[in-house]
Structure formats: C-alpha cells, structure tokens
Amino acid sequence: YHKCLFLMASATPSVQTYMLAKKGFYSLYTLKNRYGNVTLPTVRTANMKQEYLNGNTGIFSNVLVEEISKNLEKKKQTIILLNRRGYQVVVTCSGCGEVRSCPNCSISLTYHTANNRLMCHYCGYSESFDKKCKTCGEENIRFSGFGTQKAQEELGKIFPNARILRMDADTTLTRNSHETKLTAFKNKEYDVMIGTQMVAKGLDFPSVTLVGVVNADQLLYGNDFRGYEKTFSLLTQVIGRSGRSEDGTAVIQTIAPDNEIIELSKQQDYEKFFETEILQRKLLVY
C-alpha cells in the first residue's frame, strides 16, 4: 500500500520462498562470502551408534566431551543445541505399554524434575507425577528420551566447574529473562549455553568457538514433510554460531553420519540442498 521495500534475509530461506525468488516473484541477491572473510567452522560428526557400541550410553559423545574440555581450557565459550526441553521426554508403563498423554491433544507428556510434574508442550496442560499407571494401576513407570534439563544435569556432572546456562521456554518465562540471560552469556558469565532452537539463530558471540548438536536425528526422522528442510536449516544456522571472529568447530551427534542432509549442513550448501529437496517434493507430488 505504501510502496515500501520489503527485504527478507536468511542463510536458509524456506523452500517456498526461494522457489518464488527463482521464478522471479522476488528479486534475489546472494552473499557468497562470510562477513569479515572469517572461514566456516570445521564440522565433525559423532556416530552415536558407535559410541553406544563402545560403551558410552550417556547423552554426550566422547568427541563432543573432548572438544568442550579443550574449549574450557582455552577460556572459550560453547553453545549446545538440543531441541527438546524438559527432563525426560516420554513416560510409559512397562506393564501395559500405556504412554502418559495429554487429555486435550493426545500428545505425550514430558516430565519436569523442577516441579515434579508432567507437562504438555502444546496446550500447557500439566498434572502431578504419579508412579502408578492410571490404566492398569501397576507401578511400572519407565522414562525414555531426554530434554535440556537432563542434558544440563549430565553436563554438570562431566564438568563440575563449568558455568552452564540453560535456555528454553521453561527458563525464559519471566519478562526480559531472555535478553538478561543472553547478555550474561555475552559478558562471559557462563562457559556453556545449552538450549532449544532459540540458541540456534541470529546470535553473534565472538568468544563462541564450539557448537555441539545433540540428537540431530530428532527432526530428520519426524513425520513432517518439511523434516529435511527444518533439519538443514537448524543445523546450518547453529553451526554458523561458531567461529564468528576466529576459527571455530562444530560437532554433530547422529546415528546417521552419512545422511545427505547432514553432509549438506556441514558444507553450508543451501543451493545443493534446495535442488535435492525441490526434486524430492516434485517426485512425491508435494
């Protein structure tokens, strides 16, 4: 209406937006070099299948633990992405197999240790945790999966002297808490920041020289047809948080280190990803 210029900027534009740009609906301008001629971080993958076979049943791979240890020694900062908040992700009964779900939206409830409650991350429903199964009445409750809360706890045990900041919807509920925590991290009051996708995009911390991605397969093997697009975008963006003023490193933990999407994310090759993804969508009539 006002004939304004509308500018959309992203290292990982949506497939739909980029397709419109390629067709000429939008003017397309591409920046080929990283700001300040800083090189892209070195990206390593940690094969979690192999880690498990080697006896590591924890959340963090030996590769990532080794890199975090080096970073702490050098007084540099680390960002860790785990796109699941809470402590344990799924609560099930070993007896009857019932999954504790939300009565409103049938989504599995997530256990939070801070208030000992089961919570729905979609509608906000919560209930107190009870070891007794509501369906069969037996005390056979079993936990599986993990979220940022448990990952923070485990990381604290591995590095007891490290100052760890958790960033997720649970820790940033109060007004201005998001900005306050990010400012504290920028001022080097913390060594490691672990969080959900809110730590993956748009952040610029000169002292961050290591990024770790825990459970990269979570989005990759979801039921959403945009799963590959979301995974590529999230991985590419979070890798870009490392080494913004000096050489950086990123570690991706995955059960499928040879997956093409993970490889393209490591290379930060959006064009190649787009060509692969648009062909897939045409073949599947999406």
PDB file of C-alpha atoms in Angstrom:
ATOM      1  CA  TYR A   1       0.000   0.000   0.000  1.00  0.00           C
ATOM      2  CA  HIS A   2       2.825   2.388   0.888  1.00  0.00           C
ATOM      3  CA  LYS A   3       5.134   1.060  -1.881  1.00  0.00           C
ATOM      4  CA  CYS A   4       7.732   0.098   0.772  1.00  0.00           C
ATOM      5  CA  LEU A   5      10.750  -2.074   0.128  1.00  0.00           C
ATOM      6  CA  PHE A   6      10.318  -5.470   1.788  1.00  0.00           C
ATOM      7  CA  LEU A   7      13.577  -7.303   2.483  1.00  0.00           C
ATOM      8  CA  MET A   8      13.726 -10.955   3.518  1.00  0.00           C
ATOM      9  CA  ALA A   9      17.155 -12.151   4.660  1.00  0.00           C
ATOM     10  CA  SER A  10      18.249 -15.644   5.672  1.00  0.00           C
ATOM     11  CA  ALA A  11      21.100 -18.099   5.270  1.00  0.00           C
ATOM     12  CA  THR A  12      18.398 -20.770   4.974  1.00  0.00           C
ATOM     13  CA  PRO A  13      15.262 -19.331   3.338  1.00  0.00           C
ATOM     14  CA  SER A  14      12.192 -21.546   3.175  1.00  0.00           C
ATOM     15  CA  VAL A  15      11.932 -23.753   0.096  1.00  0.00           C
ATOM     16  CA  GLN A  16       8.711 -21.994  -0.938  1.00  0.00           C
ATOM     17  CA  THR A  17      10.250 -18.515  -0.666  1.00  0.00           C
ATOM     18  CA  TYR A  18      13.385 -19.496  -2.560  1.00  0.00           C
ATOM     19  CA  MET A  19      11.319 -21.133  -5.317  1.00  0.00           C
ATOM     20  CA  LEU A  20       9.349 -17.879  -5.754  1.00  0.00           C
ATOM     21  CA  ALA A  21      12.626 -15.953  -5.908  1.00  0.00           C
ATOM     22  CA  LYS A  22      13.977 -18.348  -8.564  1.00  0.00           C
ATOM     23  CA  LYS A  23      10.773 -17.816 -10.576  1.00  0.00           C
ATOM     24  CA  GLY A  24      11.183 -14.038 -10.437  1.00  0.00           C
ATOM     25  CA  PHE A  25       8.401 -13.156  -7.977  1.00  0.00           C
ATOM     26  CA  TYR A  26      11.108 -11.640  -5.761  1.00  0.00           C
ATOM     27  CA  SER A  27      14.464 -10.077  -6.613  1.00  0.00           C
ATOM     28  CA  LEU A  28      17.209 -12.434  -5.457  1.00  0.00           C
ATOM     29  CA  TYR A  29      20.587 -11.318  -4.124  1.00  0.00           C
ATOM     30  CA  THR A  30      23.091 -13.833  -2.766  1.00  0.00           C
ATOM     31  CA  LEU A  31      26.039 -13.191  -0.451  1.00  0.00           C
ATOM     32  CA  LYS A  32      28.717 -15.771  -1.217  1.00  0.00           C
ATOM     33  CA  ASN A  33      31.250 -14.894   1.487  1.00  0.00           C
ATOM     34  CA  ARG A  34      31.065 -14.876   5.269  1.00  0.00           C
ATOM     35  CA  TYR A  35      31.268 -11.460   6.929  1.00  0.00           C
ATOM     36  CA  GLY A  36      34.820 -10.294   7.640  1.00  0.00           C
ATOM     37  CA  ASN A  37      36.260 -13.133   5.500  1.00  0.00           C
ATOM     38  CA  VAL A  38      36.085 -15.488   8.502  1.00  0.00           C
ATOM     39  CA  THR A  39      36.267 -19.134   7.429  1.00  0.00           C
ATOM     40  CA  LEU A  40      33.434 -21.549   8.133  1.00  0.00           C
ATOM     41  CA  PRO A  41      33.881 -23.748  11.227  1.00  0.00           C
ATOM     42  CA  THR A  42      35.342 -27.237  10.974  1.00  0.00           C
ATOM     43  CA  VAL A  43      32.465 -29.697  11.372  1.00  0.00           C
ATOM     44  CA  ARG A  44      32.894 -33.153  12.932  1.00  0.00           C
ATOM     45  CA  THR A  45      30.240 -35.849  13.239  1.00  0.00           C
ATOM     46  CA  ALA A  46      29.960 -38.206  16.202  1.00  0.00           C
ATOM     47  CA  ASN A  47      28.462 -41.586  15.303  1.00  0.00           C
ATOM     48  CA  MET A  48      26.184 -42.326  18.271  1.00  0.00           C
ATOM     49  CA  LYS A  49      25.705 -45.960  17.217  1.00  0.00           C
ATOM     50  CA  GLN A  50      29.445 -46.479  17.505  1.00  0.00           C
ATOM     51  CA  GLU A  51      29.544 -44.548  20.794  1.00  0.00           C
ATOM     52  CA  TYR A  52      26.912 -46.905  22.214  1.00  0.00           C
ATOM     53  CA  LEU A  53      28.812 -49.984  20.991  1.00  0.00           C
ATOM     54  CA  ASN A  54      31.925 -48.576  22.682  1.00  0.00           C
ATOM     55  CA  GLY A  55      30.056 -48.459  25.992  1.00  0.00           C
ATOM     56  CA  ASN A  56      29.018 -44.779  26.052  1.00  0.00           C
ATOM     57  CA  THR A  57      25.311 -44.707  26.978  1.00  0.00           C
ATOM     58  CA  GLY A  58      25.257 -41.039  28.015  1.00  0.00           C
ATOM     59  CA  ILE A  59      23.815 -38.029  26.239  1.00  0.00           C
ATOM     60  CA  PHE A  60      27.178 -36.626  25.135  1.00  0.00           C
ATOM     61  CA  SER A  61      29.606 -38.319  22.763  1.00  0.00           C
ATOM     62  CA  ASN A  62      33.274 -38.678  23.640  1.00  0.00           C
ATOM     63  CA  VAL A  63      34.021 -36.455  20.630  1.00  0.00           C
ATOM     64  CA  LEU A  64      31.913 -33.586  21.969  1.00  0.00           C
ATOM     65  CA  VAL A  65      33.148 -34.008  25.553  1.00  0.00           C
ATOM     66  CA  GLU A  66      36.737 -33.825  24.288  1.00  0.00           C
ATOM     67  CA  GLU A  67      36.023 -30.619  22.327  1.00  0.00           C
ATOM     68  CA  ILE A  68      34.210 -28.982  25.266  1.00  0.00           C
ATOM     69  CA  SER A  69      37.157 -29.829  27.513  1.00  0.00           C
ATOM     70  CA  LYS A  70      39.579 -28.148  25.073  1.00  0.00           C
ATOM     71  CA  ASN A  71      37.324 -25.114  24.835  1.00  0.00           C
ATOM     72  CA  LEU A  72      37.107 -24.731  28.618  1.00  0.00           C
ATOM     73  CA  GLU A  73      40.905 -24.895  28.862  1.00  0.00           C
ATOM     74  CA  LYS A  74      41.200 -22.128  26.242  1.00  0.00           C
ATOM     75  CA  LYS A  75      38.618 -19.996  28.152  1.00  0.00           C
ATOM     76  CA  LYS A  76      36.326 -20.029  25.106  1.00  0.00           C
ATOM     77  CA  GLN A  77      32.541 -20.473  25.085  1.00  0.00           C
ATOM     78  CA  THR A  78      30.348 -23.288  23.811  1.00  0.00           C
ATOM     79  CA  ILE A  79      26.761 -23.471  22.557  1.00  0.00           C
ATOM     80  CA  ILE A  80      24.910 -26.796  22.642  1.00  0.00           C
ATOM     81  CA  LEU A  81      21.652 -27.328  20.766  1.00  0.00           C
ATOM     82  CA  LEU A  82      19.106 -29.876  21.978  1.00  0.00           C
ATOM     83  CA  ASN A  83      15.681 -29.138  20.579  1.00  0.00           C
ATOM     84  CA  ARG A  84      13.761 -30.766  23.431  1.00  0.00           C
ATOM     85  CA  ARG A  85      13.039 -29.089  26.740  1.00  0.00           C
ATOM     86  CA  GLY A  86      12.198 -30.894  29.958  1.00  0.00           C
ATOM     87  CA  TYR A  87      13.925 -33.769  31.734  1.00  0.00           C
ATOM     88  CA  GLN A  88      12.527 -37.000  30.291  1.00  0.00           C
ATOM     89  CA  VAL A  89      10.591 -36.857  27.028  1.00  0.00           C
ATOM     90  CA  VAL A  90       8.267 -39.891  27.232  1.00  0.00           C
ATOM     91  CA  VAL A  91       6.677 -41.590  30.254  1.00  0.00           C
ATOM     92  CA  THR A  92       5.336 -45.112  29.637  1.00  0.00           C
ATOM     93  CA  CYS A  93       4.090 -48.076  31.670  1.00  0.00           C
ATOM     94  CA  SER A  94       6.242 -51.206  31.290  1.00  0.00           C
ATOM     95  CA  GLY A  95       3.250 -53.322  32.261  1.00  0.00           C
ATOM     96  CA  CYS A  96       0.504 -52.320  29.829  1.00  0.00           C
ATOM     97  CA  GLY A  97       2.517 -50.089  27.478  1.00  0.00           C
ATOM     98  CA  GLU A  98       0.338 -47.024  28.095  1.00  0.00           C
ATOM     99  CA  VAL A  99       2.026 -43.717  27.184  1.00  0.00           C
ATOM    100  CA  ARG A 100       1.102 -40.878  29.573  1.00  0.00           C
ATOM    101  CA  SER A 101      -0.579 -38.394  27.216  1.00  0.00           C
ATOM    102  CA  CYS A 102      -2.340 -35.042  27.313  1.00  0.00           C
ATOM    103  CA  PRO A 103      -6.148 -35.377  27.607  1.00  0.00           C
ATOM    104  CA  ASN A 104      -6.611 -32.303  25.387  1.00  0.00           C
ATOM    105  CA  CYS A 105      -4.373 -33.029  22.407  1.00  0.00           C
ATOM    106  CA  SER A 106      -3.215 -36.664  22.787  1.00  0.00           C
ATOM    107  CA  ILE A 107       0.459 -35.624  22.731  1.00  0.00           C
ATOM    108  CA  SER A 108       2.840 -37.473  25.082  1.00  0.00           C
ATOM    109  CA  LEU A 109       3.548 -35.559  28.297  1.00  0.00           C
ATOM    110  CA  THR A 110       7.091 -34.540  29.253  1.00  0.00           C
ATOM    111  CA  TYR A 111       8.433 -34.994  32.779  1.00  0.00           C
ATOM    112  CA  HIS A 112       9.977 -31.929  34.500  1.00  0.00           C
ATOM    113  CA  THR A 113      12.004 -32.506  37.662  1.00  0.00           C
ATOM    114  CA  ALA A 114      11.861 -28.858  38.791  1.00  0.00           C
ATOM    115  CA  ASN A 115       8.195 -29.160  39.802  1.00  0.00           C
ATOM    116  CA  ASN A 116       7.791 -32.974  39.615  1.00  0.00           C
ATOM    117  CA  ARG A 117       5.034 -32.610  37.028  1.00  0.00           C
ATOM    118  CA  LEU A 118       4.126 -33.995  33.619  1.00  0.00           C
ATOM    119  CA  MET A 119       3.538 -31.185  31.116  1.00  0.00           C
ATOM    120  CA  CYS A 120       2.137 -30.829  27.606  1.00  0.00           C
ATOM    121  CA  HIS A 121       4.326 -28.553  25.480  1.00  0.00           C
ATOM    122  CA  TYR A 122       1.458 -27.835  23.097  1.00  0.00           C
ATOM    123  CA  CYS A 123      -1.501 -26.646  25.197  1.00  0.00           C
ATOM    124  CA  GLY A 124       0.178 -26.116  28.587  1.00  0.00           C
ATOM    125  CA  TYR A 125      -1.762 -28.839  30.445  1.00  0.00           C
ATOM    126  CA  SER A 126       0.096 -30.271  33.446  1.00  0.00           C
ATOM    127  CA  GLU A 127      -0.500 -32.867  36.154  1.00  0.00           C
ATOM    128  CA  SER A 128       1.446 -34.093  39.164  1.00  0.00           C
ATOM    129  CA  PHE A 129       3.687 -37.092  38.533  1.00  0.00           C
ATOM    130  CA  ASP A 130       2.462 -40.406  39.921  1.00  0.00           C
ATOM    131  CA  LYS A 131       4.487 -43.647  39.746  1.00  0.00           C
ATOM    132  CA  LYS A 132       1.262 -45.646  39.491  1.00  0.00           C
ATOM    133  CA  CYS A 133      -0.135 -46.228  35.974  1.00  0.00           C
ATOM    134  CA  LYS A 134      -3.620 -44.740  35.531  1.00  0.00           C
ATOM    135  CA  THR A 135      -4.643 -47.555  33.175  1.00  0.00           C
ATOM    136  CA  CYS A 136      -3.519 -50.775  34.894  1.00  0.00           C
ATOM    137  CA  GLY A 137      -2.723 -49.472  38.397  1.00  0.00           C
ATOM    138  CA  GLU A 138       0.772 -51.009  38.471  1.00  0.00           C
ATOM    139  CA  GLU A 139       3.950 -49.145  39.480  1.00  0.00           C
ATOM    140  CA  ASN A 140       5.882 -49.918  36.296  1.00  0.00           C
ATOM    141  CA  ILE A 141       6.520 -46.391  35.050  1.00  0.00           C
ATOM    142  CA  ARG A 142       9.516 -46.080  32.710  1.00  0.00           C
ATOM    143  CA  PHE A 143      11.184 -42.965  31.286  1.00  0.00           C
ATOM    144  CA  SER A 144      12.739 -42.634  27.829  1.00  0.00           C
ATOM    145  CA  GLY A 145      14.341 -39.824  25.873  1.00  0.00           C
ATOM    146  CA  PHE A 146      15.823 -36.680  27.359  1.00  0.00           C
ATOM    147  CA  GLY A 147      15.484 -32.910  27.213  1.00  0.00           C
ATOM    148  CA  THR A 148      17.561 -29.821  28.020  1.00  0.00           C
ATOM    149  CA  GLN A 149      17.015 -30.187  31.761  1.00  0.00           C
ATOM    150  CA  LYS A 150      18.547 -33.665  31.901  1.00  0.00           C
ATOM    151  CA  ALA A 151      21.313 -32.696  29.462  1.00  0.00           C
ATOM    152  CA  GLN A 152      22.273 -29.753  31.706  1.00  0.00           C
ATOM    153  CA  GLU A 153      22.396 -32.091  34.708  1.00  0.00           C
ATOM    154  CA  GLU A 154      24.611 -34.640  32.911  1.00  0.00           C
ATOM    155  CA  LEU A 155      26.930 -31.957  31.541  1.00  0.00           C
ATOM    156  CA  GLY A 156      27.294 -30.543  35.056  1.00  0.00           C
ATOM    157  CA  LYS A 157      28.448 -33.963  36.293  1.00  0.00           C
ATOM    158  CA  ILE A 158      31.038 -34.238  33.486  1.00  0.00           C
ATOM    159  CA  PHE A 159      32.297 -30.667  34.001  1.00  0.00           C
ATOM    160  CA  PRO A 160      31.519 -29.753  37.639  1.00  0.00           C
ATOM    161  CA  ASN A 161      33.439 -26.466  37.429  1.00  0.00           C
ATOM    162  CA  ALA A 162      31.837 -25.256  34.207  1.00  0.00           C
ATOM    163  CA  ARG A 163      29.283 -22.449  34.411  1.00  0.00           C
ATOM    164  CA  ILE A 164      26.281 -23.732  32.452  1.00  0.00           C
ATOM    165  CA  LEU A 165      23.332 -21.649  31.245  1.00  0.00           C
ATOM    166  CA  ARG A 166      20.092 -23.302  30.080  1.00  0.00           C
ATOM    167  CA  MET A 167      17.926 -21.503  27.535  1.00  0.00           C
ATOM    168  CA  ASP A 168      14.474 -22.885  26.810  1.00  0.00           C
ATOM    169  CA  ALA A 169      10.822 -21.956  27.248  1.00  0.00           C
ATOM    170  CA  ASP A 170      10.952 -23.043  30.902  1.00  0.00           C
ATOM    171  CA  THR A 171      13.875 -20.786  31.878  1.00  0.00           C
ATOM    172  CA  THR A 172      12.782 -17.701  29.919  1.00  0.00           C
ATOM    173  CA  LEU A 173       9.198 -17.343  31.122  1.00  0.00           C
ATOM    174  CA  THR A 174       9.657 -14.104  33.053  1.00  0.00           C
ATOM    175  CA  ARG A 175       9.782 -10.707  31.400  1.00  0.00           C
ATOM    176  CA  ASN A 176      13.198  -9.742  29.945  1.00  0.00           C
ATOM    177  CA  SER A 177      14.710 -13.064  31.099  1.00  0.00           C
ATOM    178  CA  HIS A 178      15.640 -13.968  27.523  1.00  0.00           C
ATOM    179  CA  GLU A 179      17.661 -10.776  26.981  1.00  0.00           C
ATOM    180  CA  THR A 180      19.133 -10.903  30.501  1.00  0.00           C
ATOM    181  CA  LYS A 181      20.466 -14.435  30.030  1.00  0.00           C
ATOM    182  CA  LEU A 182      21.903 -13.744  26.572  1.00  0.00           C
ATOM    183  CA  THR A 183      23.605 -10.593  27.863  1.00  0.00           C
ATOM    184  CA  ALA A 184      25.118 -12.555  30.751  1.00  0.00           C
ATOM    185  CA  PHE A 185      26.448 -15.134  28.288  1.00  0.00           C
ATOM    186  CA  LYS A 186      27.866 -12.420  26.044  1.00  0.00           C
ATOM    187  CA  ASN A 187      29.608 -10.943  29.103  1.00  0.00           C
ATOM    188  CA  LYS A 188      31.252 -14.370  29.643  1.00  0.00           C
ATOM    189  CA  GLU A 189      29.448 -15.062  32.911  1.00  0.00           C
ATOM    190  CA  TYR A 190      28.865 -18.592  31.569  1.00  0.00           C
ATOM    191  CA  ASP A 191      31.097 -21.088  29.767  1.00  0.00           C
ATOM    192  CA  VAL A 192      28.429 -23.225  28.115  1.00  0.00           C
ATOM    193  CA  MET A 193      24.932 -22.366  26.910  1.00  0.00           C
ATOM    194  CA  ILE A 194      22.629 -25.309  26.277  1.00  0.00           C
ATOM    195  CA  GLY A 195      19.210 -24.751  24.791  1.00  0.00           C
ATOM    196  CA  THR A 196      16.479 -25.377  22.243  1.00  0.00           C
ATOM    197  CA  GLN A 197      16.252 -23.750  18.817  1.00  0.00           C
ATOM    198  CA  MET A 198      16.246 -20.282  20.435  1.00  0.00           C
ATOM    199  CA  VAL A 199      20.067 -20.609  20.692  1.00  0.00           C
ATOM    200  CA  ALA A 200      20.457 -21.629  17.037  1.00  0.00           C
ATOM    201  CA  LYS A 201      19.730 -18.491  15.040  1.00  0.00           C
ATOM    202  CA  GLY A 202      20.753 -14.851  14.881  1.00  0.00           C
ATOM    203  CA  LEU A 203      23.186 -14.848  17.800  1.00  0.00           C
ATOM    204  CA  ASP A 204      26.662 -13.339  17.491  1.00  0.00           C
ATOM    205  CA  PHE A 205      29.091 -14.167  20.295  1.00  0.00           C
ATOM    206  CA  PRO A 206      32.763 -13.569  19.353  1.00  0.00           C
ATOM    207  CA  SER A 207      34.004 -15.915  22.096  1.00  0.00           C
ATOM    208  CA  VAL A 208      31.963 -18.931  20.932  1.00  0.00           C
ATOM    209  CA  THR A 209      34.349 -21.272  19.105  1.00  0.00           C
ATOM    210  CA  LEU A 210      32.457 -24.537  19.597  1.00  0.00           C
ATOM    211  CA  VAL A 211      28.917 -25.643  18.806  1.00  0.00           C
ATOM    212  CA  GLY A 212      27.517 -29.062  19.655  1.00  0.00           C
ATOM    213  CA  VAL A 213      24.303 -30.557  18.275  1.00  0.00           C
ATOM    214  CA  VAL A 214      22.771 -33.309  20.407  1.00  0.00           C
ATOM    215  CA  ASN A 215      20.339 -35.715  18.707  1.00  0.00           C
ATOM    216  CA  ALA A 216      20.409 -34.265  15.186  1.00  0.00           C
ATOM    217  CA  ASP A 217      18.155 -37.132  14.038  1.00  0.00           C
ATOM    218  CA  GLN A 218      15.164 -35.951  16.034  1.00  0.00           C
ATOM    219  CA  LEU A 219      13.781 -33.719  13.261  1.00  0.00           C
ATOM    220  CA  LEU A 220      15.284 -35.746  10.440  1.00  0.00           C
ATOM    221  CA  TYR A 221      13.090 -38.763  11.072  1.00  0.00           C
ATOM    222  CA  GLY A 222       9.894 -36.976  12.074  1.00  0.00           C
ATOM    223  CA  ASN A 223       6.594 -37.290  10.204  1.00  0.00           C
ATOM    224  CA  ASP A 224       6.615 -33.720   8.873  1.00  0.00           C
ATOM    225  CA  PHE A 225       7.272 -33.477   5.120  1.00  0.00           C
ATOM    226  CA  ARG A 226       9.353 -30.388   5.945  1.00  0.00           C
ATOM    227  CA  GLY A 227      11.556 -32.501   8.238  1.00  0.00           C
ATOM    228  CA  TYR A 228      14.615 -32.317   5.984  1.00  0.00           C
ATOM    229  CA  GLU A 229      14.154 -28.581   5.450  1.00  0.00           C
ATOM    230  CA  LYS A 230      13.832 -27.900   9.191  1.00  0.00           C
ATOM    231  CA  THR A 231      16.829 -30.093   9.994  1.00  0.00           C
ATOM    232  CA  PHE A 232      19.035 -28.489   7.333  1.00  0.00           C
ATOM    233  CA  SER A 233      18.007 -25.003   8.459  1.00  0.00           C
ATOM    234  CA  LEU A 234      18.563 -25.663  12.161  1.00  0.00           C
ATOM    235  CA  LEU A 235      21.914 -27.404  11.677  1.00  0.00           C
ATOM    236  CA  THR A 236      23.217 -24.833   9.195  1.00  0.00           C
ATOM    237  CA  GLN A 237      22.185 -21.926  11.404  1.00  0.00           C
ATOM    238  CA  VAL A 238      23.585 -23.314  14.659  1.00  0.00           C
ATOM    239  CA  ILE A 239      26.883 -24.306  13.003  1.00  0.00           C
ATOM    240  CA  GLY A 240      27.122 -20.667  11.936  1.00  0.00           C
ATOM    241  CA  ARG A 241      27.163 -19.540  15.593  1.00  0.00           C
ATOM    242  CA  SER A 242      30.687 -20.964  15.942  1.00  0.00           C
ATOM    243  CA  GLY A 243      33.879 -19.159  14.978  1.00  0.00           C
ATOM    244  CA  ARG A 244      32.395 -15.792  14.076  1.00  0.00           C
ATOM    245  CA  SER A 245      35.609 -13.927  14.903  1.00  0.00           C
ATOM    246  CA  GLU A 246      38.195 -16.760  14.820  1.00  0.00           C
ATOM    247  CA  ASP A 247      38.487 -20.417  13.826  1.00  0.00           C
ATOM    248  CA  GLY A 248      35.608 -22.495  15.134  1.00  0.00           C
ATOM    249  CA  THR A 249      34.467 -26.104  15.438  1.00  0.00           C
ATOM    250  CA  ALA A 250      31.084 -27.829  15.396  1.00  0.00           C
ATOM    251  CA  VAL A 251      30.193 -31.383  16.452  1.00  0.00           C
ATOM    252  CA  ILE A 252      27.005 -33.063  15.204  1.00  0.00           C
ATOM    253  CA  GLN A 253      25.851 -36.147  17.124  1.00  0.00           C
ATOM    254  CA  THR A 254      23.858 -38.507  14.913  1.00  0.00           C
ATOM    255  CA  ILE A 255      23.033 -42.156  14.269  1.00  0.00           C
ATOM    256  CA  ALA A 256      23.310 -41.454  10.510  1.00  0.00           C
ATOM    257  CA  PRO A 257      26.591 -39.579   9.888  1.00  0.00           C
ATOM    258  CA  ASP A 258      26.402 -40.289   6.113  1.00  0.00           C
ATOM    259  CA  ASN A 259      22.927 -38.777   5.716  1.00  0.00           C
ATOM    260  CA  GLU A 260      22.900 -36.332   2.800  1.00  0.00           C
ATOM    261  CA  ILE A 261      21.125 -33.571   4.750  1.00  0.00           C
ATOM    262  CA  ILE A 262      23.749 -33.685   7.494  1.00  0.00           C
ATOM    263  CA  GLU A 263      26.515 -33.599   4.867  1.00  0.00           C
ATOM    264  CA  LEU A 264      24.940 -30.572   3.137  1.00  0.00           C
ATOM    265  CA  SER A 265      24.556 -28.833   6.508  1.00  0.00           C
ATOM    266  CA  LYS A 266      28.250 -29.401   7.213  1.00  0.00           C
ATOM    267  CA  GLN A 267      29.095 -27.823   3.850  1.00  0.00           C
ATOM    268  CA  GLN A 268      26.576 -24.964   4.382  1.00  0.00           C
ATOM    269  CA  ASP A 269      25.447 -25.637   0.797  1.00  0.00           C
ATOM    270  CA  TYR A 270      21.921 -24.240   0.524  1.00  0.00           C
ATOM    271  CA  GLU A 271      21.806 -24.362  -3.295  1.00  0.00           C
ATOM    272  CA  LYS A 272      22.556 -28.083  -3.383  1.00  0.00           C
ATOM    273  CA  PHE A 273      20.042 -28.706  -0.584  1.00  0.00           C
ATOM    274  CA  PHE A 274      17.360 -26.763  -2.484  1.00  0.00           C
ATOM    275  CA  GLU A 275      17.941 -28.728  -5.698  1.00  0.00           C
ATOM    276  CA  THR A 276      17.706 -32.029  -3.817  1.00  0.00           C
ATOM    277  CA  GLU A 277      14.660 -31.022  -1.783  1.00  0.00           C
ATOM    278  CA  ILE A 278      12.634 -29.497  -4.644  1.00  0.00           C
ATOM    279  CA  LEU A 279      13.206 -32.617  -6.765  1.00  0.00           C
ATOM    280  CA  GLN A 280      12.033 -34.816  -3.881  1.00  0.00           C
ATOM    281  CA  ARG A 281       8.881 -32.733  -3.436  1.00  0.00           C
ATOM    282  CA  LYS A 282       8.074 -32.894  -7.155  1.00  0.00           C
ATOM    283  CA  LEU A 283       8.507 -36.679  -7.191  1.00  0.00           C
ATOM    284  CA  LEU A 284       6.229 -37.063  -4.149  1.00  0.00           C
ATOM    285  CA  VAL A 285       3.689 -34.540  -5.546  1.00  0.00           C
ATOM    286  CA  TYR A 286       4.147 -32.119  -2.623  1.00  0.00           C
TER     287      TYR A 286
END
